[in-house]
CSV table of C-alpha atoms and ligand atoms in Angstrom, one decimal:
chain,number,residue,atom,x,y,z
A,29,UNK,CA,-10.8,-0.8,13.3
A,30,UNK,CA,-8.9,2.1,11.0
A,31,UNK,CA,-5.3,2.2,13.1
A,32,UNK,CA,-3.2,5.3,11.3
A,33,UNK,CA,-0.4,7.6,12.8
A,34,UNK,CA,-0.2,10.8,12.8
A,35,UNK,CA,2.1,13.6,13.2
A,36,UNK,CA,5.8,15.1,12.1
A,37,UNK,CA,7.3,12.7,10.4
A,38,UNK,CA,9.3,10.0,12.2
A,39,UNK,CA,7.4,11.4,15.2
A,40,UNK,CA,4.3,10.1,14.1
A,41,UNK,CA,1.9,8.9,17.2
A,42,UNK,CA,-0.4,5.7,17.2
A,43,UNK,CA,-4.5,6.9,17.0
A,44,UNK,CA,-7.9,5.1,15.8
A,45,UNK,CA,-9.9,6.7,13.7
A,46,UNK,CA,-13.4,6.1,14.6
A,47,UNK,CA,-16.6,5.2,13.1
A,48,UNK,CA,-17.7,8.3,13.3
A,49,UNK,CA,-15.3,10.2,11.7
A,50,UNK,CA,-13.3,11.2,15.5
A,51,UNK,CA,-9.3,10.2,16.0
A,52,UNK,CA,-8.0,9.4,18.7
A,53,UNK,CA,-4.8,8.7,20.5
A,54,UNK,CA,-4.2,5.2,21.3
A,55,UNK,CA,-0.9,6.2,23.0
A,56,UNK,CA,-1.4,5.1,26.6
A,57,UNK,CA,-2.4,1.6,25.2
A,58,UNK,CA,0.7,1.4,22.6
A,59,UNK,CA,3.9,3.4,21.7
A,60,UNK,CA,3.2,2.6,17.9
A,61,UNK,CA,1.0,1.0,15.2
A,62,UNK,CA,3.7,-2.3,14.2
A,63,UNK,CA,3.8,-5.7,13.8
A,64,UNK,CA,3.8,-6.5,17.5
A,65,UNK,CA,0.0,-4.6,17.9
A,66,UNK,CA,-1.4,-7.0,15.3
A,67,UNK,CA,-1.2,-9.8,17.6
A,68,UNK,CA,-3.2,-7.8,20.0
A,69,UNK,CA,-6.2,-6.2,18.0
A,70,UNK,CA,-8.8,-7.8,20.2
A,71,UNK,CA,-7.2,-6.3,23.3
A,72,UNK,CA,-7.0,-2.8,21.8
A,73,UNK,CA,-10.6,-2.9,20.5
A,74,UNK,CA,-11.4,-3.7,23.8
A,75,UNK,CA,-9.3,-0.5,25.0
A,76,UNK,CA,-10.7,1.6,22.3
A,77,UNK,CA,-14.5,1.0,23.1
A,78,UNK,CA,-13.6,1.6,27.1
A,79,UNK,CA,-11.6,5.0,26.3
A,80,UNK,CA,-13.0,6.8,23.3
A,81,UNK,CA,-14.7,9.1,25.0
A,82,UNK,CA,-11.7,9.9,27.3
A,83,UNK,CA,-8.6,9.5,24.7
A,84,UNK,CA,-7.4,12.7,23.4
A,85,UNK,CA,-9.0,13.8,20.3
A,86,UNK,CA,-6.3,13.8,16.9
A,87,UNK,CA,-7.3,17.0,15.0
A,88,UNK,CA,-7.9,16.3,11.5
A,89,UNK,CA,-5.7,18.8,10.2
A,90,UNK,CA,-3.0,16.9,12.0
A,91,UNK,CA,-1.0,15.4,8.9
A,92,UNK,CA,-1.1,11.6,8.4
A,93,UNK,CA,2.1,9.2,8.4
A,94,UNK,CA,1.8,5.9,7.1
A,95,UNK,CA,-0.5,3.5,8.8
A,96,UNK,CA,2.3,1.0,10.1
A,97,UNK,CA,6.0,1.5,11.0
A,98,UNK,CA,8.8,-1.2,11.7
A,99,UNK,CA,7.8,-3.0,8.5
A,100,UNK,CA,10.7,-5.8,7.5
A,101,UNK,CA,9.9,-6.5,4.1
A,102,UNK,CA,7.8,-4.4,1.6
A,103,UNK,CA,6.7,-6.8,-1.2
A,104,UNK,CA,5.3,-6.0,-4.6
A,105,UNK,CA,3.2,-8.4,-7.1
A,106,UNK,CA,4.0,-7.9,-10.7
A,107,UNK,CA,1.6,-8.3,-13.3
A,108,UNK,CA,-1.3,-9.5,-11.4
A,109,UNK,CA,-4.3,-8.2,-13.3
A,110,UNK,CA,-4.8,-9.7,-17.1
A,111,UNK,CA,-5.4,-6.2,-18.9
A,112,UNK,CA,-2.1,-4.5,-17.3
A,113,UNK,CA,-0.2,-7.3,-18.1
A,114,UNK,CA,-1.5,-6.7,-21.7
A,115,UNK,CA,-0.7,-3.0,-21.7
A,116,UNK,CA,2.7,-3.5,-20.1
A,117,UNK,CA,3.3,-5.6,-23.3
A,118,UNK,CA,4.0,-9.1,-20.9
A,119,UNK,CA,2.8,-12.3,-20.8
A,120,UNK,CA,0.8,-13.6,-17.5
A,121,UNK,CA,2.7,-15.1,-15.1
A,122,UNK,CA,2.6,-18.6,-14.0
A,123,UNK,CA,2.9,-18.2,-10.7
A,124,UNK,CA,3.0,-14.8,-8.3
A,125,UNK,CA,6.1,-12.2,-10.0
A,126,UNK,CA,7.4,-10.7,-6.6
A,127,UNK,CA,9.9,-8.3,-6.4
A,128,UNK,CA,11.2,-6.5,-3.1
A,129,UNK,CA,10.4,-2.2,-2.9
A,130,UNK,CA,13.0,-0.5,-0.2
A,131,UNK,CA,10.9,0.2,3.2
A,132,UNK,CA,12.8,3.6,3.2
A,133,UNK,CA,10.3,4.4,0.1
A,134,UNK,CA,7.5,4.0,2.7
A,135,UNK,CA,5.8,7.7,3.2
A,136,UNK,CA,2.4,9.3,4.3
A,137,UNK,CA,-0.6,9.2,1.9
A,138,UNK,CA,-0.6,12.9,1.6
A,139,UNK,CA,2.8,13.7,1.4
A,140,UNK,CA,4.6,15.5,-1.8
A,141,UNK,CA,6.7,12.3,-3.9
A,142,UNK,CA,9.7,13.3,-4.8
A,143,UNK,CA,10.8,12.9,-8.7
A,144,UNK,CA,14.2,11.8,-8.5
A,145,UNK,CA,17.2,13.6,-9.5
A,146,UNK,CA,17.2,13.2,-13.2
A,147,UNK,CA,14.3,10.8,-13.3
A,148,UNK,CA,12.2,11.1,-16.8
A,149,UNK,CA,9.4,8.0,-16.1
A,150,UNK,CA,7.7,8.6,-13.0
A,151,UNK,CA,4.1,6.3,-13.3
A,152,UNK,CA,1.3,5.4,-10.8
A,153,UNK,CA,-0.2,2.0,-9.7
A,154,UNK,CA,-2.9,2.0,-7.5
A,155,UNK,CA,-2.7,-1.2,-5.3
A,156,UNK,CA,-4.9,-3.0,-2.6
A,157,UNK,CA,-2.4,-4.2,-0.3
A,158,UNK,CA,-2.2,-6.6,2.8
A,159,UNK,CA,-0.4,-6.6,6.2
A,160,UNK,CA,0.8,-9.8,7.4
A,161,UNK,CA,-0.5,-10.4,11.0
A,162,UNK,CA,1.6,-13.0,12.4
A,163,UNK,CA,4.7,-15.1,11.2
A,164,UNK,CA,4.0,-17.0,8.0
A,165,UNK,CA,6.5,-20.3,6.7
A,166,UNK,CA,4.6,-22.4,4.2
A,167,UNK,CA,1.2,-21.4,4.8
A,168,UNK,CA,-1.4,-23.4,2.6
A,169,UNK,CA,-3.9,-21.7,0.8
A,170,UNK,CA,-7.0,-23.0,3.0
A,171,UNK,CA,-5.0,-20.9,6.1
A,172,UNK,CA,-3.8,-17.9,3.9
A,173,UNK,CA,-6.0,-16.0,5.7
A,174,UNK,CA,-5.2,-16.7,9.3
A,175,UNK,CA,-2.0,-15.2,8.6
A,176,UNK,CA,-3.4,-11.5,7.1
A,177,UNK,CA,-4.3,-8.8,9.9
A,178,UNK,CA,-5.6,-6.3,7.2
A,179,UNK,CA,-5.7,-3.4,4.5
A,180,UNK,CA,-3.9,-0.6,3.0
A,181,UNK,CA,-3.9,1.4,0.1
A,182,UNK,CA,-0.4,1.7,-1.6
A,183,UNK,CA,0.5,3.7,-4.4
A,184,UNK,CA,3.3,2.0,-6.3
A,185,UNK,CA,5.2,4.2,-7.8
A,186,UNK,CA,7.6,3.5,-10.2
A,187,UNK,CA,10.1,4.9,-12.2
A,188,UNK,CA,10.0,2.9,-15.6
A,189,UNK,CA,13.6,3.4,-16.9
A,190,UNK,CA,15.0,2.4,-13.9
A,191,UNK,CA,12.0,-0.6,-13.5
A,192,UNK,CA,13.4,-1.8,-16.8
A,193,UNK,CA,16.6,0.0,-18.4
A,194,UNK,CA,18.6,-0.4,-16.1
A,195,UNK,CA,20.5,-3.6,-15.4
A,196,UNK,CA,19.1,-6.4,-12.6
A,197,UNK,CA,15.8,-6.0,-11.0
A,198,UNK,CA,13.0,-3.9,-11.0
A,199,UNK,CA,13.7,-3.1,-7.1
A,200,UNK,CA,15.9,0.0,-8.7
A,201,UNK,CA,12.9,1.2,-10.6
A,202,UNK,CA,10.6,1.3,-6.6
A,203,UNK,CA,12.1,1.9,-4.2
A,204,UNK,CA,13.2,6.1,-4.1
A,205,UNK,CA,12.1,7.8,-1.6
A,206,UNK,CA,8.5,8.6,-1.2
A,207,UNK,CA,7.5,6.1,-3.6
A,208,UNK,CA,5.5,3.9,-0.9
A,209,UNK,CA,2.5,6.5,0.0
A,210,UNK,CA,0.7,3.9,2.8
A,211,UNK,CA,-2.6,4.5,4.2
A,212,UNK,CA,-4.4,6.6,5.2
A,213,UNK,CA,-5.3,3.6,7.3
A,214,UNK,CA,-4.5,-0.2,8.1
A,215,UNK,CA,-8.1,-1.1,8.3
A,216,UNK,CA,-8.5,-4.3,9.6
A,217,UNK,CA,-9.7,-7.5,8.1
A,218,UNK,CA,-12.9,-7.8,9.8
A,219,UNK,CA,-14.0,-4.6,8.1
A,220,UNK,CA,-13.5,-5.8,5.0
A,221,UNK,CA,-16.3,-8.3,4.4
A,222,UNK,CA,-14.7,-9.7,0.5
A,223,UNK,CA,-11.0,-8.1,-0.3
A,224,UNK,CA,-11.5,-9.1,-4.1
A,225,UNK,CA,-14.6,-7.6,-4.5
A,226,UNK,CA,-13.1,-4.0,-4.3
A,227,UNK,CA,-12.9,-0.9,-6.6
A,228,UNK,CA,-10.2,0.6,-6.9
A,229,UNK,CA,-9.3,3.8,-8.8
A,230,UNK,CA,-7.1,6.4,-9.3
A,231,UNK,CA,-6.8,10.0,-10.8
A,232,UNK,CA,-4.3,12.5,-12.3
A,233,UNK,CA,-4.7,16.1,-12.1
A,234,UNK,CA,-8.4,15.0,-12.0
A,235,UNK,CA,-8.8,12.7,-14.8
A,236,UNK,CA,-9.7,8.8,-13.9
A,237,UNK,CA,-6.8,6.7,-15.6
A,238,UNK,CA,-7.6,3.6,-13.7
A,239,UNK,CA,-10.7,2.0,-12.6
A,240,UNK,CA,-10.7,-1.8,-11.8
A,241,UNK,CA,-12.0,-4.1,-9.3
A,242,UNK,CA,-9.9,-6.7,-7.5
A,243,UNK,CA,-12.6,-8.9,-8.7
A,244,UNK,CA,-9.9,-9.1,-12.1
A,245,UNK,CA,-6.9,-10.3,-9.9
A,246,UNK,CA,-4.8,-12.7,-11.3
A,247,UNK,CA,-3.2,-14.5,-8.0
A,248,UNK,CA,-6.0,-14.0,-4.9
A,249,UNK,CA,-4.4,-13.1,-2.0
A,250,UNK,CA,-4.4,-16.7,-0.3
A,251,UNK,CA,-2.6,-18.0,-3.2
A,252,UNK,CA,-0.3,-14.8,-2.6
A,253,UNK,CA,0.7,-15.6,1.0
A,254,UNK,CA,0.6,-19.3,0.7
A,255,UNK,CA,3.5,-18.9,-2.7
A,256,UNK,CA,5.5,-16.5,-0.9
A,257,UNK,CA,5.9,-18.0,2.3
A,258,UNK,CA,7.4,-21.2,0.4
A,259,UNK,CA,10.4,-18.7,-0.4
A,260,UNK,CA,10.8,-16.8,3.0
A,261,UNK,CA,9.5,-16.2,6.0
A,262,UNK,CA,6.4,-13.4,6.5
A,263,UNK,CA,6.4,-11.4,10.0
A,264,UNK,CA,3.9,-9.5,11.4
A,265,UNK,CA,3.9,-6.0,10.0
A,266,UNK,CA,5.4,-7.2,6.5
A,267,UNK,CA,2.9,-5.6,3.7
A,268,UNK,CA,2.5,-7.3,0.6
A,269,UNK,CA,1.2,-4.9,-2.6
A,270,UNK,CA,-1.3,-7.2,-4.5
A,271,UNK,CA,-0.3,-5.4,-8.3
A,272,UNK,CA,-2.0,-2.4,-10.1
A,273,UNK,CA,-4.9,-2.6,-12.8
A,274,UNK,CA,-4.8,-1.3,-16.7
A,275,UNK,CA,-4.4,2.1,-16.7
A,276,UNK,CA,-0.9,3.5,-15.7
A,277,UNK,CA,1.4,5.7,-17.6
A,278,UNK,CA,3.6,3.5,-19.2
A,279,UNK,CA,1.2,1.8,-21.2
A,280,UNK,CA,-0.2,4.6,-23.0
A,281,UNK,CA,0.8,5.4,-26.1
A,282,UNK,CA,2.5,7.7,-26.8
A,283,UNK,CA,3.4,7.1,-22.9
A,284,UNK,CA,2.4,10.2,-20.3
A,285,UNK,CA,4.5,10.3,-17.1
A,286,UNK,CA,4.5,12.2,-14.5
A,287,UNK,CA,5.9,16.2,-13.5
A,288,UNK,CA,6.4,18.4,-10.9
A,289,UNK,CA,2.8,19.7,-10.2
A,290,UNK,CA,0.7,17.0,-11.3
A,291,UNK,CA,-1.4,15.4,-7.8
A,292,UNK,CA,-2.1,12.0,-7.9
A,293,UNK,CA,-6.1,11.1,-6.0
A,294,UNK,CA,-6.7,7.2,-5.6
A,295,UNK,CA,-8.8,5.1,-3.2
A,296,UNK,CA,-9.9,1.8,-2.6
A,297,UNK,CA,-13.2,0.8,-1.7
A,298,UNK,CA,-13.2,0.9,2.7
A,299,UNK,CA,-9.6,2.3,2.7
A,300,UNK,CA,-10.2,5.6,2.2
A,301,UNK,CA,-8.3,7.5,0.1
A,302,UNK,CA,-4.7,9.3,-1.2
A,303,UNK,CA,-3.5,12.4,-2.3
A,304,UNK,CA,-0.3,13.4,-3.5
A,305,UNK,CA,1.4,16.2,-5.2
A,306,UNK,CA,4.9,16.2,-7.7
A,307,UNK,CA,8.1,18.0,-6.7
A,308,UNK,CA,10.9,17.9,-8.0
A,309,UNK,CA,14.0,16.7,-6.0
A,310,UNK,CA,16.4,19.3,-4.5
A,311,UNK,CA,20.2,18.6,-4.4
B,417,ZN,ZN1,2.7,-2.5,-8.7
């Protein structure tokens, strides 16, 4: 199934999209697409094939929010593909690099992102990330997969000075708002026949800067859930990014970062795809 809200945001309303192209409301089945409907996929799949001729239709000109709300912890992987880790001028981690992005960055796949007041080193990172389907504490890697519910595409967008010039952590540097575009779906797992055997590519003002597979992924995603639930717990709902291939701004040279203007395409194979356009922030 391809779950996705849809509406004004913060209003946004629960829908499928189906496989033939048709949305639908899933409202009189579920308030909302969040953690607590990931325990209950089988039921709504059940509900969806019963009432998709019935449901109200979702136009398609209706504007998409992110796939999921009610997410606890946003998680990103550092440096999990070899060639990036190269360009980014870094040695490979030993085990999974995870650092924390705000959930407040979370926003809709299409939706403008916001430069930050002042901000000079706005870069992209196209990511296959995961939803956590049901409470995770020292998973082992041969159960990993019990534990995931699906797919997303996230655009990790980063600001590099305050990623790395700043003091402490790179949280500073991804977590403004609108630097979480979700979706345009959470498709789940049993779409997705292999999740690292995926392209995955993005675009700037037209031009393909990256172009990987997750074939090259340092840290599968087992090994991801089974590490980070050794450090805290996972809940339902929580999304894990799995890190962003060669290609991004910062590792150009000279470096190219991104202004107000520029769009941003990306997809992921059986995720659909992304869209956003640069503003700049008003004060
Ligand atoms: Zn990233």
């Amino acid at each position: 199934m391809k779950l996705l809200r849809y509406g004004a945001p913060e209003k946004e309303k629960p829908g499928v999209a189906l496989p033939n192209g048709k949305r639908i409301d899933i409202s009189e089945f579920v308030a909302d697409v969040n953690g607590a409907l990931l325990g209950n996929l089988d039921r709504l799949a059940i509900w969806v094939d019963a009432n998709q001729n019935s449901a109200p239709a979702i136009s398609l000109n209706e504007r998409l929010g992110p796939p999921i709300t009610g997410v606890s912890k946003l998680i990103g992987v550092g440096l999990n593909y070899a060639q990036h880790a190269t360009e980014a001028g870094m040695t490979l981690p030993t085990e999974p690099l995870i650092f924390f992005k705000s959930t407040t960055a979370i926003t809709g796949p299409y939706d403008n992102v916001i430069i930050p007041k002042g901000a000079m080193k706005v870069d992209w990172e196209v990511e296959l990330a995961f939803v956590i389907g049901k409470k995770a504490q020292y998973v082992s890697r041969e159960q990993a997969m019990d534990f995931v519910a699906g797919y997303l595409i996230h655009n990790d967008i980063s600001e590099r000075e305050y990623q790395f010039e700043r003091a402490g952590q790179w949280v500073k540097g991804k977590s403004c708002d609108t630097f979480a575009p979700l979706g345009p779906y959470l498709v789940t797992k049993d779409e997705i026949g292999d999740p690292h055997r995926l392209n995955l590519w993005l675009k700037v003002n037209g031009e393909l800067v990256q172009n990987s597979n997750t074939a090259d992924l340092v840290f599968s995603i087992p090994e991801i859930v089974a590490n980070i639930s050794q450090y805290m717990t996972l809940l339902p709902g929580d999304i894990i990014s799995t890190g962003t291939p060669f290609g991004v701004g910062f590792g150009l040279q000279p470096p190219r970062y991104l202004k107000a203007g520029d769009v941003m395409e990306l997809g992921v194979d059986g995720l659909g795809m992304q869209r956003q356009l640069l503003v700049s922030a008003v004060h």
